[in-house]
CSV table of C-alpha atoms and ligand atoms in Angstrom, one decimal:
chain,number,residue,atom,x,y,z
A,46,MET,CA,13.5,21.8,-3.0
A,47,LYS,CA,12.9,24.4,-5.8
A,48,ILE,CA,11.7,22.8,-8.7
A,49,HIS,CA,10.9,24.4,-12.1
A,50,ASN,CA,6.4,23.6,-12.7
A,51,THR,CA,5.9,23.8,-16.2
A,52,LEU,CA,2.4,24.7,-15.1
A,53,THR,CA,3.8,28.2,-14.0
A,54,GLY,CA,6.9,28.3,-15.8
A,55,LYS,CA,8.7,29.3,-13.1
A,56,LEU,CA,11.6,28.3,-10.5
A,57,GLU,CA,9.4,26.7,-7.4
A,58,GLU,CA,9.2,25.8,-3.8
A,59,PHE,CA,8.4,21.6,-3.4
A,60,ILE,CA,5.7,21.4,-0.7
A,61,PRO,CA,5.1,18.0,-0.8
A,62,LEU,CA,0.9,16.7,0.0
A,63,THR,CA,1.8,14.5,2.8
A,64,LYS,CA,5.4,16.0,5.2
A,65,ASN,CA,8.1,14.0,3.7
A,66,HIS,CA,6.9,11.8,1.5
A,67,VAL,CA,6.4,12.5,-2.8
A,68,GLY,CA,3.9,10.4,-5.1
A,69,MET,CA,5.1,10.9,-9.1
A,70,TYR,CA,4.1,9.5,-12.0
A,71,HIS,CA,6.6,9.6,-15.5
A,72,CYS,CA,4.8,9.2,-18.9
A,73,GLY,CA,6.3,5.5,-19.8
A,74,PRO,CA,7.5,3.7,-23.1
A,75,THR,CA,5.1,3.0,-26.1
A,76,VAL,CA,6.0,-0.6,-26.7
A,77,TYR,CA,6.3,-1.5,-30.0
A,78,ASP,CA,9.8,-0.7,-30.8
A,79,THR,CA,12.9,-0.3,-28.5
A,80,ALA,CA,13.1,2.7,-26.9
A,81,HIS,CA,15.7,4.8,-28.3
A,82,ILE,CA,18.2,6.6,-26.5
A,83,GLY,CA,15.9,10.0,-26.6
A,84,ASN,CA,13.3,8.1,-24.5
A,85,PHE,CA,16.8,7.4,-22.3
A,86,ARG,CA,16.8,11.0,-21.4
A,87,THR,CA,14.2,11.0,-20.6
A,88,PHE,CA,13.7,7.9,-18.4
A,89,ILE,CA,17.2,8.9,-16.7
A,90,MET,CA,16.0,12.2,-15.4
A,91,ASN,CA,12.6,10.5,-14.2
A,92,ASP,CA,15.7,8.3,-12.6
A,93,ILE,CA,17.1,11.3,-11.5
A,94,VAL,CA,14.2,12.8,-10.2
A,95,ARG,CA,13.3,10.2,-8.0
A,96,ARG,CA,17.2,9.1,-6.8
A,97,VAL,CA,17.0,13.5,-5.7
A,98,PHE,CA,14.3,12.8,-3.4
A,99,GLU,CA,15.4,9.5,-1.6
A,100,TYR,CA,18.9,11.8,-0.9
A,101,ASN,CA,16.5,14.2,0.6
A,102,ASN,CA,15.3,11.7,2.8
A,103,TYR,CA,12.0,11.4,1.3
A,104,HIS,CA,10.0,8.6,0.8
A,105,VAL,CA,9.0,8.2,-2.6
A,106,MET,CA,6.2,6.4,-4.4
A,107,GLN,CA,7.4,6.2,-8.1
A,108,VAL,CA,4.9,5.1,-10.9
A,109,MET,CA,5.4,4.6,-14.7
A,110,ASN,CA,3.1,3.2,-16.9
A,111,VAL,CA,3.4,1.4,-20.4
A,112,THR,CA,1.8,2.5,-23.2
A,113,ASP,CA,0.7,-0.9,-25.0
A,114,ILE,CA,-2.4,-0.4,-26.7
A,115,ASP,CA,-2.5,3.0,-28.6
A,116,ASP,CA,-2.7,3.8,-32.5
A,117,LYS,CA,1.3,2.7,-32.4
A,118,THR,CA,0.9,-0.4,-31.2
A,119,ILE,CA,-2.1,-1.9,-33.1
A,120,ARG,CA,0.1,-0.6,-36.2
A,121,ARG,CA,2.8,-2.7,-35.4
A,122,SER,CA,1.5,-5.5,-34.0
A,123,ARG,CA,-0.6,-5.6,-37.6
A,124,ASP,CA,2.2,-5.5,-39.8
A,125,GLU,CA,4.1,-7.7,-37.8
A,126,HIS,CA,1.2,-10.1,-38.0
A,127,LYS,CA,1.1,-10.6,-34.2
A,128,SER,CA,-1.0,-10.4,-31.3
A,129,LEU,CA,-1.0,-7.3,-29.6
A,130,GLN,CA,0.2,-8.8,-26.2
A,131,GLU,CA,2.5,-10.8,-28.3
A,132,LEU,CA,4.6,-7.5,-30.0
A,133,THR,CA,4.3,-5.3,-26.7
A,134,ARG,CA,5.4,-7.7,-24.2
A,135,TYR,CA,8.3,-8.4,-26.3
A,136,TYR,CA,9.1,-4.6,-26.1
A,137,GLU,CA,8.3,-4.1,-22.5
A,138,ASN,CA,11.4,-6.8,-21.8
A,139,LEU,CA,13.4,-5.7,-23.7
A,140,PHE,CA,12.9,-2.1,-22.5
A,141,LEU,CA,13.7,-3.3,-18.5
A,142,LYS,CA,17.1,-4.9,-19.7
A,143,ASP,CA,17.9,-1.8,-21.0
A,144,ILE,CA,16.9,0.2,-17.9
A,145,GLU,CA,19.1,-2.2,-16.2
A,146,SER,CA,22.0,-1.2,-18.1
A,147,VAL,CA,21.8,2.7,-18.1
A,148,HIS,CA,21.0,1.7,-14.0
A,149,ILE,CA,17.5,3.2,-14.2
A,150,LEU,CA,16.0,2.1,-10.7
A,151,PRO,CA,13.3,-0.1,-11.0
A,152,PRO,CA,9.9,2.5,-10.7
A,153,HIS,CA,7.8,1.0,-7.3
A,154,LYS,CA,5.0,0.8,-9.8
A,155,LEU,CA,5.0,-0.4,-13.7
A,156,LEU,CA,1.3,-0.8,-14.7
A,157,ARG,CA,0.1,-1.4,-18.1
A,158,ALA,CA,-2.8,0.4,-19.6
A,159,THR,CA,-4.3,-2.9,-20.6
A,160,ASP,CA,-4.2,-4.4,-16.7
A,161,HIS,CA,-6.2,-0.7,-15.8
A,162,ILE,CA,-9.8,-0.8,-19.0
A,163,ASN,CA,-12.0,-0.9,-16.0
A,164,GLU,CA,-10.3,2.3,-14.9
A,165,ILE,CA,-10.2,4.3,-17.7
A,166,ILE,CA,-13.8,3.3,-18.8
A,167,ASP,CA,-15.6,4.4,-15.7
A,168,MET,CA,-12.9,7.4,-15.8
A,169,ILE,CA,-15.6,7.6,-18.8
A,170,SER,CA,-18.5,7.0,-17.9
A,171,LEU,CA,-18.0,9.4,-15.4
A,172,LEU,CA,-16.8,12.2,-18.0
A,173,LEU,CA,-20.3,11.3,-19.6
A,174,GLU,CA,-22.7,11.7,-16.4
A,175,LYS,CA,-21.1,14.7,-16.3
A,176,ASP,CA,-21.9,15.9,-19.7
A,177,ILE,CA,-18.0,17.3,-20.2
A,178,ALA,CA,-17.8,13.4,-22.7
A,179,TYR,CA,-20.1,13.0,-25.7
A,180,GLN,CA,-21.0,10.0,-28.0
A,181,SER,CA,-20.6,10.6,-31.9
A,182,ASN,CA,-20.5,8.0,-34.5
A,183,ASP,CA,-17.0,6.0,-34.0
A,184,GLY,CA,-16.4,7.2,-30.4
A,185,ILE,CA,-16.4,9.1,-27.0
A,186,TYR,CA,-15.2,12.6,-27.6
A,187,PHE,CA,-14.0,15.2,-24.7
A,188,SER,CA,-15.4,18.2,-25.3
A,189,ILE,CA,-12.1,21.3,-24.5
A,190,GLY,CA,-15.0,23.6,-24.5
A,191,LYS,CA,-16.4,21.8,-21.7
A,192,SER,CA,-13.0,22.6,-19.6
A,193,LYS,CA,-12.2,24.9,-17.3
A,194,SER,CA,-9.0,26.4,-18.5
A,195,TYR,CA,-8.2,23.8,-21.5
A,196,GLY,CA,-4.9,23.7,-23.2
A,197,SER,CA,-3.2,26.3,-20.2
A,198,LEU,CA,-0.2,24.0,-19.6
A,199,ALA,CA,0.5,24.2,-23.4
A,200,GLY,CA,-0.2,27.8,-23.4
A,201,ILE,CA,-2.9,27.9,-25.3
A,202,SER,CA,-5.2,30.9,-24.9
A,203,PRO,CA,-9.0,30.6,-24.9
A,204,GLU,CA,-10.4,32.2,-27.8
A,205,SER,CA,-8.7,29.1,-30.3
A,206,LEU,CA,-10.8,26.8,-28.6
A,207,PHE,CA,-13.8,28.7,-29.8
A,208,LYS,CA,-12.7,28.6,-33.2
A,209,SER,CA,-12.6,25.0,-33.5
A,210,GLN,CA,-15.7,22.8,-33.6
A,211,ASP,CA,-13.8,20.2,-35.0
A,212,ARG,CA,-13.5,16.6,-33.5
A,213,VAL,CA,-9.7,14.2,-33.4
A,214,THR,CA,-9.7,10.7,-32.9
A,215,ASN,CA,-5.9,10.3,-33.8
A,216,ASP,CA,-3.4,10.5,-30.4
A,217,GLU,CA,-1.3,12.7,-31.6
A,218,TYR,CA,-1.8,15.9,-33.5
A,219,ASP,CA,-0.8,19.9,-33.1
A,220,LYS,CA,-1.3,22.1,-30.8
A,221,GLU,CA,-1.6,25.2,-33.1
A,222,ASN,CA,-5.6,23.1,-34.0
A,223,PRO,CA,-6.3,21.9,-30.7
A,224,ARG,CA,-9.9,20.4,-30.6
A,225,ASP,CA,-12.2,17.5,-28.4
A,226,PHE,CA,-10.7,14.1,-28.9
A,227,ALA,CA,-11.1,10.8,-28.1
A,228,LEU,CA,-11.6,9.0,-25.0
A,229,TRP,CA,-13.0,6.3,-26.9
A,230,LYS,CA,-12.5,4.6,-30.3
A,231,PHE,CA,-15.6,2.6,-31.6
A,232,HIS,CA,-14.6,-0.9,-32.5
A,233,THR,CA,-13.1,-1.2,-36.4
A,234,PRO,CA,-12.0,-3.8,-38.2
A,235,GLU,CA,-8.2,-2.3,-38.6
A,236,ASP,CA,-8.1,-3.1,-34.7
A,237,GLY,CA,-8.4,-6.7,-35.4
A,238,ASP,CA,-9.1,-8.5,-31.9
A,239,VAL,CA,-8.7,-5.7,-30.0
A,240,ALA,CA,-11.6,-4.3,-28.0
A,241,TRP,CA,-13.2,-4.5,-24.9
A,242,ASP,CA,-16.8,-4.3,-24.1
A,243,ALA,CA,-18.4,-1.3,-22.3
A,244,LEU,CA,-22.2,0.3,-22.0
A,245,PHE,CA,-21.0,3.0,-24.3
A,246,GLY,CA,-20.2,0.6,-27.0
A,247,ARG,CA,-17.3,-2.4,-27.5
A,248,GLY,CA,-13.9,-0.3,-28.4
A,249,ARG,CA,-10.9,0.5,-27.1
A,250,PRO,CA,-9.2,3.6,-24.8
A,251,GLY,CA,-7.7,6.8,-26.8
A,252,TRP,CA,-3.7,7.1,-24.9
A,253,SER,CA,-4.1,10.2,-22.5
A,254,ILE,CA,-7.5,8.7,-21.0
A,255,GLU,CA,-4.9,5.6,-19.7
A,256,CYS,CA,-2.3,7.9,-17.7
A,257,SER,CA,-5.2,9.8,-16.5
A,258,ALA,CA,-7.4,6.0,-15.2
A,259,MET,CA,-3.8,4.9,-14.2
A,260,ALA,CA,-2.1,8.0,-12.4
A,261,ILE,CA,-5.1,8.4,-10.5
A,262,LYS,CA,-5.7,4.9,-9.2
A,263,ALA,CA,-2.1,4.8,-8.0
A,264,LEU,CA,-1.8,8.1,-6.6
A,265,GLY,CA,-4.9,9.7,-5.9
A,266,PRO,CA,-6.9,12.1,-7.2
A,267,THR,CA,-3.8,14.5,-6.7
A,268,LEU,CA,-0.5,14.2,-7.7
A,269,ASP,CA,2.8,15.8,-6.5
A,270,ILE,CA,4.8,15.4,-9.9
A,271,HIS,CA,4.1,14.4,-13.4
A,272,THR,CA,6.6,14.1,-15.8
A,273,GLY,CA,7.7,13.3,-19.7
A,274,GLY,CA,9.4,14.8,-22.2
A,275,SER,CA,8.5,18.3,-24.0
A,276,ASP,CA,6.7,17.1,-26.5
A,277,LEU,CA,3.8,15.3,-24.6
A,278,ILE,CA,3.0,19.0,-22.9
A,279,PHE,CA,0.1,18.9,-26.2
A,280,PRO,CA,-1.8,16.8,-26.7
A,281,HIS,CA,-1.0,14.0,-23.7
A,282,HIS,CA,-0.6,16.3,-20.7
A,283,THR,CA,-3.0,18.4,-21.7
A,284,ASN,CA,-5.7,16.2,-22.3
A,285,GLU,CA,-4.9,14.0,-18.9
A,286,ILE,CA,-5.3,17.4,-16.8
A,287,ALA,CA,-8.7,18.0,-19.2
A,288,GLN,CA,-10.0,14.4,-18.4
A,289,SER,CA,-8.4,14.2,-14.0
A,290,GLU,CA,-9.8,17.6,-13.4
A,291,GLY,CA,-13.3,17.3,-15.1
A,292,ALA,CA,-13.9,13.7,-13.5
A,293,THR,CA,-12.4,14.4,-9.3
A,294,ASP,CA,-12.9,18.3,-9.6
A,295,LYS,CA,-9.4,18.7,-8.0
A,296,PRO,CA,-6.5,19.9,-9.0
A,297,PHE,CA,-4.5,17.0,-11.2
A,298,VAL,CA,-0.8,17.8,-10.7
A,299,ARG,CA,1.0,20.3,-8.8
A,300,TYR,CA,4.4,20.1,-10.0
A,301,TRP,CA,4.6,19.4,-14.0
A,302,ILE,CA,8.5,18.5,-14.4
A,303,HIS,CA,9.3,18.6,-18.7
A,304,GLY,CA,12.5,17.2,-20.4
A,305,GLY,CA,14.2,18.4,-23.0
A,306,PHE,CA,14.7,16.9,-26.1
A,307,MET,CA,17.3,15.0,-27.7
A,308,ASN,CA,18.4,15.4,-31.4
A,309,VAL,CA,21.3,13.8,-33.5
A,310,ASP,CA,22.6,16.2,-35.8
A,311,ASP,CA,20.3,18.8,-35.1
A,312,VAL,CA,17.4,17.4,-35.7
A,313,LYS,CA,15.2,16.1,-33.6
A,314,MET,CA,15.2,12.4,-32.9
A,315,SER,CA,12.0,10.0,-33.1
A,316,LYS,CA,10.9,6.0,-33.8
A,317,SER,CA,8.7,7.8,-36.6
A,318,LYS,CA,11.4,9.3,-38.5
A,319,GLY,CA,13.3,6.1,-38.0
A,320,ASN,CA,16.6,8.8,-37.3
A,321,PHE,CA,17.1,6.9,-33.8
A,322,LEU,CA,19.6,4.7,-32.3
A,323,LYS,CA,19.6,2.7,-29.4
A,324,LEU,CA,21.5,1.8,-26.4
A,325,ALA,CA,23.0,-1.3,-28.4
A,326,ASP,CA,24.3,1.3,-31.3
A,327,LEU,CA,26.2,3.2,-28.7
A,328,GLU,CA,27.6,0.1,-27.5
A,329,LYS,CA,28.6,-0.8,-31.2
A,330,ASN,CA,31.1,2.4,-31.3
A,331,SER,CA,32.5,1.7,-28.0
A,332,ILE,CA,30.4,3.0,-25.5
A,333,SER,CA,28.8,2.2,-22.6
A,334,PRO,CA,25.1,3.1,-21.5
A,335,ILE,CA,27.2,4.2,-18.5
A,336,ALA,CA,29.2,7.1,-20.1
A,337,PHE,CA,25.8,8.1,-21.9
A,338,ARG,CA,24.0,8.5,-18.7
A,339,TYR,CA,27.3,10.4,-17.8
A,340,TRP,CA,27.0,12.7,-20.8
A,341,LEU,CA,23.1,13.4,-20.0
A,342,LEU,CA,24.4,14.6,-16.1
A,343,THR,CA,26.6,17.1,-17.7
A,344,ALA,CA,23.8,18.9,-19.7
A,345,HIS,CA,20.7,20.6,-17.7
A,346,TYR,CA,17.5,18.8,-17.8
A,347,ARG,CA,15.8,21.3,-19.2
A,348,SER,CA,18.3,22.0,-22.1
A,349,GLN,CA,17.9,20.4,-25.6
A,350,ILE,CA,21.0,18.6,-26.1
A,351,ASN,CA,23.2,17.3,-29.3
A,352,PHE,CA,23.5,13.6,-29.5
A,353,THR,CA,27.3,13.8,-31.4
A,354,LYS,CA,29.4,10.5,-31.1
A,355,ASP,CA,32.7,12.7,-30.6
A,356,ALA,CA,30.5,15.1,-27.8
A,357,VAL,CA,30.0,11.3,-26.0
A,358,SER,CA,33.4,9.9,-26.4
A,359,ALA,CA,34.6,13.2,-24.5
A,360,ALA,CA,32.0,12.1,-21.3
A,361,GLN,CA,33.2,8.7,-21.6
A,362,ASN,CA,36.7,9.6,-21.0
A,363,ALA,CA,35.9,11.5,-18.0
A,364,LEU,CA,33.9,9.0,-16.9
A,365,ILE,CA,36.8,6.9,-17.0
A,366,LYS,CA,38.6,9.1,-15.1
A,367,LEU,CA,36.4,9.3,-12.3
A,368,MET,CA,36.8,5.4,-12.2
A,369,GLY,CA,40.4,5.0,-12.2
A,370,PHE,CA,40.4,8.1,-9.0
A,371,ILE,CA,38.4,6.1,-7.1
A,372,VAL,CA,40.0,2.7,-7.6
A,373,ASP,CA,42.7,4.2,-7.1
A,374,SER,CA,42.1,5.8,-3.7
A,375,PRO,CA,41.7,4.1,0.2
A,376,ALA,CA,38.5,3.0,1.2
A,377,GLY,CA,37.6,3.8,4.5
A,378,GLY,CA,37.3,7.4,4.3
A,379,ASN,CA,34.5,10.6,5.9
A,380,ILE,CA,31.8,12.2,3.7
A,381,ARG,CA,32.6,15.3,3.0
A,382,LYS,CA,29.6,17.7,5.1
A,383,ASP,CA,31.3,20.7,3.8
A,384,TYR,CA,31.1,19.0,0.0
A,385,THR,CA,27.6,17.4,0.6
A,386,ALA,CA,26.4,20.8,1.5
A,387,LYS,CA,27.2,22.0,-1.9
A,388,PHE,CA,25.9,18.9,-3.4
A,389,THR,CA,22.3,19.0,-1.8
A,390,GLU,CA,22.3,22.8,-3.1
A,391,ALA,CA,23.5,22.0,-6.7
A,392,ILE,CA,20.0,19.2,-7.1
A,393,ASN,CA,17.6,20.6,-5.0
A,394,ASN,CA,17.9,23.8,-6.8
A,395,ASP,CA,16.0,22.5,-10.4
A,396,PHE,CA,17.8,19.4,-10.3
A,397,ASN,CA,20.9,20.9,-11.2
A,398,MET,CA,23.8,18.0,-12.7
A,399,PRO,CA,26.0,19.9,-14.4
A,400,GLN,CA,26.4,21.9,-11.2
A,401,ALA,CA,27.1,18.8,-9.4
A,402,VAL,CA,29.5,16.4,-11.6
A,403,ALA,CA,31.2,20.2,-11.7
A,404,LEU,CA,31.9,20.6,-7.7
A,405,THR,CA,32.3,16.1,-8.4
A,406,TRP,CA,35.3,17.3,-10.4
A,407,GLU,CA,36.5,20.3,-8.1
A,408,LEU,CA,36.5,17.4,-5.0
A,409,VAL,CA,39.1,15.6,-7.0
A,410,HIS,CA,41.2,18.5,-7.4
A,411,ASP,CA,40.5,20.0,-3.9
A,412,THR,CA,44.6,19.1,-2.5
A,413,HIS,CA,43.1,19.8,1.1
A,414,ILE,CA,41.9,16.7,1.4
A,415,SER,CA,42.4,13.4,1.1
A,416,PRO,CA,42.4,10.9,-0.9
A,417,ALA,CA,39.9,8.6,1.2
A,418,ASP,CA,37.5,11.4,2.3
A,419,LYS,CA,36.9,11.8,-1.8
A,420,ARG,CA,36.7,8.7,-2.8
A,421,ALA,CA,33.7,8.4,0.6
A,422,THR,CA,32.1,11.5,-0.3
A,423,ILE,CA,32.2,10.4,-4.2
A,424,ILE,CA,30.5,7.8,-3.2
A,425,ASP,CA,27.8,9.5,-1.5
A,426,PHE,CA,27.0,11.4,-4.5
A,427,ASP,CA,26.8,8.7,-6.6
A,428,ARG,CA,23.8,7.6,-4.7
A,429,VAL,CA,22.2,10.6,-7.7
A,430,PHE,CA,24.6,10.1,-10.1
A,431,GLY,CA,23.9,6.7,-10.3
A,432,LEU,CA,26.7,5.2,-12.2
A,433,GLY,CA,27.7,2.3,-10.0
A,434,LEU,CA,31.6,3.8,-8.3
A,435,SER,CA,30.2,2.2,-5.3
A,436,GLU,CA,30.6,-1.1,-7.0
A,437,LEU,CA,33.8,-1.1,-8.3
A,438,ALA,CA,36.5,-2.4,-6.5
A,439,THR,CA,39.4,-1.5,-5.5
A,440,PRO,CA,42.2,-2.2,-8.6
A,441,VAL,CA,43.0,-5.7,-9.7
A,442,GLU,CA,46.5,-6.9,-10.5
A,443,ALA,CA,45.1,-7.8,-14.0
A,444,GLU,CA,47.5,-9.0,-16.9
A,445,ILE,CA,48.1,-6.4,-19.0
A,446,PRO,CA,47.4,-7.1,-22.8
A,447,PRO,CA,50.6,-6.6,-25.4
A,448,GLU,CA,49.5,-3.5,-27.0
A,449,VAL,CA,48.2,-1.9,-23.4
A,450,GLN,CA,51.5,-2.4,-22.6
A,451,ALA,CA,53.0,-1.0,-25.5
A,452,LEU,CA,51.2,1.5,-25.2
A,453,VAL,CA,53.0,2.3,-21.7
A,454,ASP,CA,56.1,2.1,-23.1
A,455,ALA,CA,56.2,4.3,-25.7
A,456,ARG,CA,54.6,6.9,-23.4
A,457,GLU,CA,57.0,6.3,-20.9
A,458,GLU,CA,59.6,7.1,-23.4
A,459,VAL,CA,58.4,10.1,-24.5
A,460,ARG,CA,57.8,11.5,-21.2
A,461,LEU,CA,60.9,11.0,-20.4
A,462,ALA,CA,61.4,13.7,-23.0
A,463,LYS,CA,59.1,15.8,-21.9
A,464,ASP,CA,56.9,15.5,-24.8
A,465,PHE,CA,54.0,15.9,-22.3
A,466,ALA,CA,51.4,16.9,-25.5
A,467,LYS,CA,52.5,13.3,-26.8
A,468,SER,CA,52.6,11.1,-23.6
A,469,ASP,CA,48.2,12.4,-22.6
A,470,ALA,CA,47.7,11.6,-25.9
A,471,LEU,CA,48.9,7.8,-24.7
A,472,ARG,CA,46.9,8.6,-21.1
A,473,LYS,CA,43.8,8.8,-22.9
A,474,GLU,CA,44.1,5.3,-25.3
A,475,ILE,CA,45.5,3.5,-22.3
A,476,GLU,CA,42.5,4.5,-20.6
A,477,SER,CA,39.7,4.1,-23.0
A,478,ARG,CA,41.3,0.3,-22.9
A,479,GLY,CA,40.1,0.7,-19.9
A,480,PHE,CA,43.4,0.2,-17.3
A,481,THR,CA,44.9,3.2,-15.6
A,482,VAL,CA,48.6,4.9,-15.6
A,483,LYS,CA,50.7,6.1,-13.1
A,484,ASP,CA,54.6,7.6,-12.6
A,485,THR,CA,55.8,6.2,-10.4
A,486,PRO,CA,59.5,7.1,-10.0
A,487,GLU,CA,60.3,3.5,-10.4
A,488,GLY,CA,58.8,3.6,-13.3
A,489,PRO,CA,54.6,3.6,-14.6
A,490,ILE,CA,52.3,1.8,-13.1
A,491,VAL,CA,49.1,0.3,-14.9
A,492,LYS,CA,46.0,-1.2,-13.5
A,493,LYS,CA,43.0,-2.3,-15.1
A,494,ILE,CA,39.7,-0.6,-14.0
A,495,HIS,CA,37.6,-3.8,-12.6
A,496,SER,CA,33.9,-3.8,-11.1
A,497,HIS,CA,31.9,-6.3,-10.2
A,498,ASP,CA,29.0,-5.4,-12.4
A,499,GLU,CA,30.0,-5.6,-16.0
A,500,HIS,CA,27.6,-2.4,-16.6
A,501,THR,CA,29.8,-0.3,-15.8
A,502,HIS,CA,32.2,-1.3,-17.5
A,503,CYS,CA,33.5,1.8,-20.1
A,504,CYS,CA,34.9,0.0,-22.9
B,45,LIG,P1,7.3,7.6,-25.8
B,45,LIG,O1,7.6,5.6,-26.1
B,45,LIG,O2,7.3,7.7,-27.4
B,45,LIG,O3,6.1,7.1,-25.3
B,45,LIG,O4,8.1,7.8,-25.5
B,45,LIG,C1,9.0,8.0,-23.8
B,45,LIG,C2,9.4,9.4,-23.9
B,45,LIG,O5,10.1,9.7,-24.3
B,45,LIG,C3,8.5,10.4,-23.3
B,45,LIG,O6,8.5,11.2,-22.2
B,45,LIG,C4,8.8,11.4,-24.3
B,45,LIG,O7,8.4,12.5,-24.0
B,45,LIG,C5,10.4,10.7,-24.6
B,45,LIG,N1,11.0,11.7,-26.0
B,45,LIG,C6,10.3,11.2,-27.1
B,45,LIG,N2,11.7,11.4,-27.7
B,45,LIG,C7,12.5,11.5,-27.1
B,45,LIG,C8,13.5,12.4,-27.5
B,45,LIG,N3,14.2,12.7,-28.8
B,45,LIG,N4,14.5,13.5,-26.7
B,45,LIG,C9,14.1,13.3,-25.5
B,45,LIG,N5,12.7,12.8,-25.0
B,45,LIG,C10,11.8,12.0,-25.6
B,46,LIG,ZN1,1.3,9.4,-20.2
């Protein structure tokens, strides 16, 4: 398998620490609000990475954290007059429901930062002992000047480190101005009752030390893979490397994977900008969470993507066609080895999902292969795509609603008059309502696309 490693900027052959095993850590949601569809781009990328390894018969240990203590969660809980736990558990539960709706497999371990305060304190104590961290009046800071190759993940030049002697308390700051960052923030009145006792002083952890402590606790000092969105390269992942390697003297991560950002109308989407869409907003626009997932598969995970309703609606139409094809094809076929070989080549080449999707359509249109074999092969691919195709039952003889029947009749009329453009447009309209239409010498046959799983419904 080949993976683009942010650490080297190169496509590299993946070599696991232990044969046939892979341990991966993903930065999870900060649970102070509902995750937006940009976050889900990254979380779906994580899920695809896991599924690709499973398709390759690896034993996967997938770990994700829940950031339930940081500047943002504290601020929000204070603004809403809720306890930190009340606020964060509410959004954690919403997150768990949302991941199910986009078919993200639950990670093997989902770890809360607040359940790892002891590990965090131990790591900070070790960094203090090693003199890589120091105490200031408002907290414990990491001394970036004492770290070997600080900032190499983000391409920060060593000269710029010497220019800066400042400290930064906030969890997020600018790459142009790297500074000593807070590992532990001493208690302030704004933090309310959010504080833990430590030998070096009562307070709370900085954001990045949380991930270092949890990742090492769950996966050991060196991880095969660590992922996140590209915004996390600096400061978060840069600081994770510095802290972890400072504490263990071992390489922290072998392969760093970073996903491209999702913009809305060419503007970066983020919770702090308030221009974000949630999965529920898509559903209000008749876009199913699974159509959104399919749309994401059609772009490479490292490229930036721009969300527009039209683009996702077009993807939804394609998905409905694919589902219709599965529903209309008989079960009991064989998985085609020639196609799975090409599929594996695509997904093992830095998770090239657009190529895998294109291959799926090539298979649908291949006239030398029986519909049953196509169906079996595409359902095998879906172990990676996660569109729920295997759960689609064979078509049901459902009642056809009058408005769908009217569309079918209108289509038959224009089709017989050989107005194929109009007839195609009407077919799309019928499909967008969850029905397939097949022309036969006896007239059109209309079937409902039926699923055992409500989340695979498209409309
Ligand atoms: P957060 O909940 O803000 O900690 O973010 C969770 C994950 O979503 C992180 O891996 C971020 O890098 C990622 N993320 C945030 N915004 C976007 C976006 N607009 N597009 C893609 N990924 C994002
Ligand atoms: Zn993290």
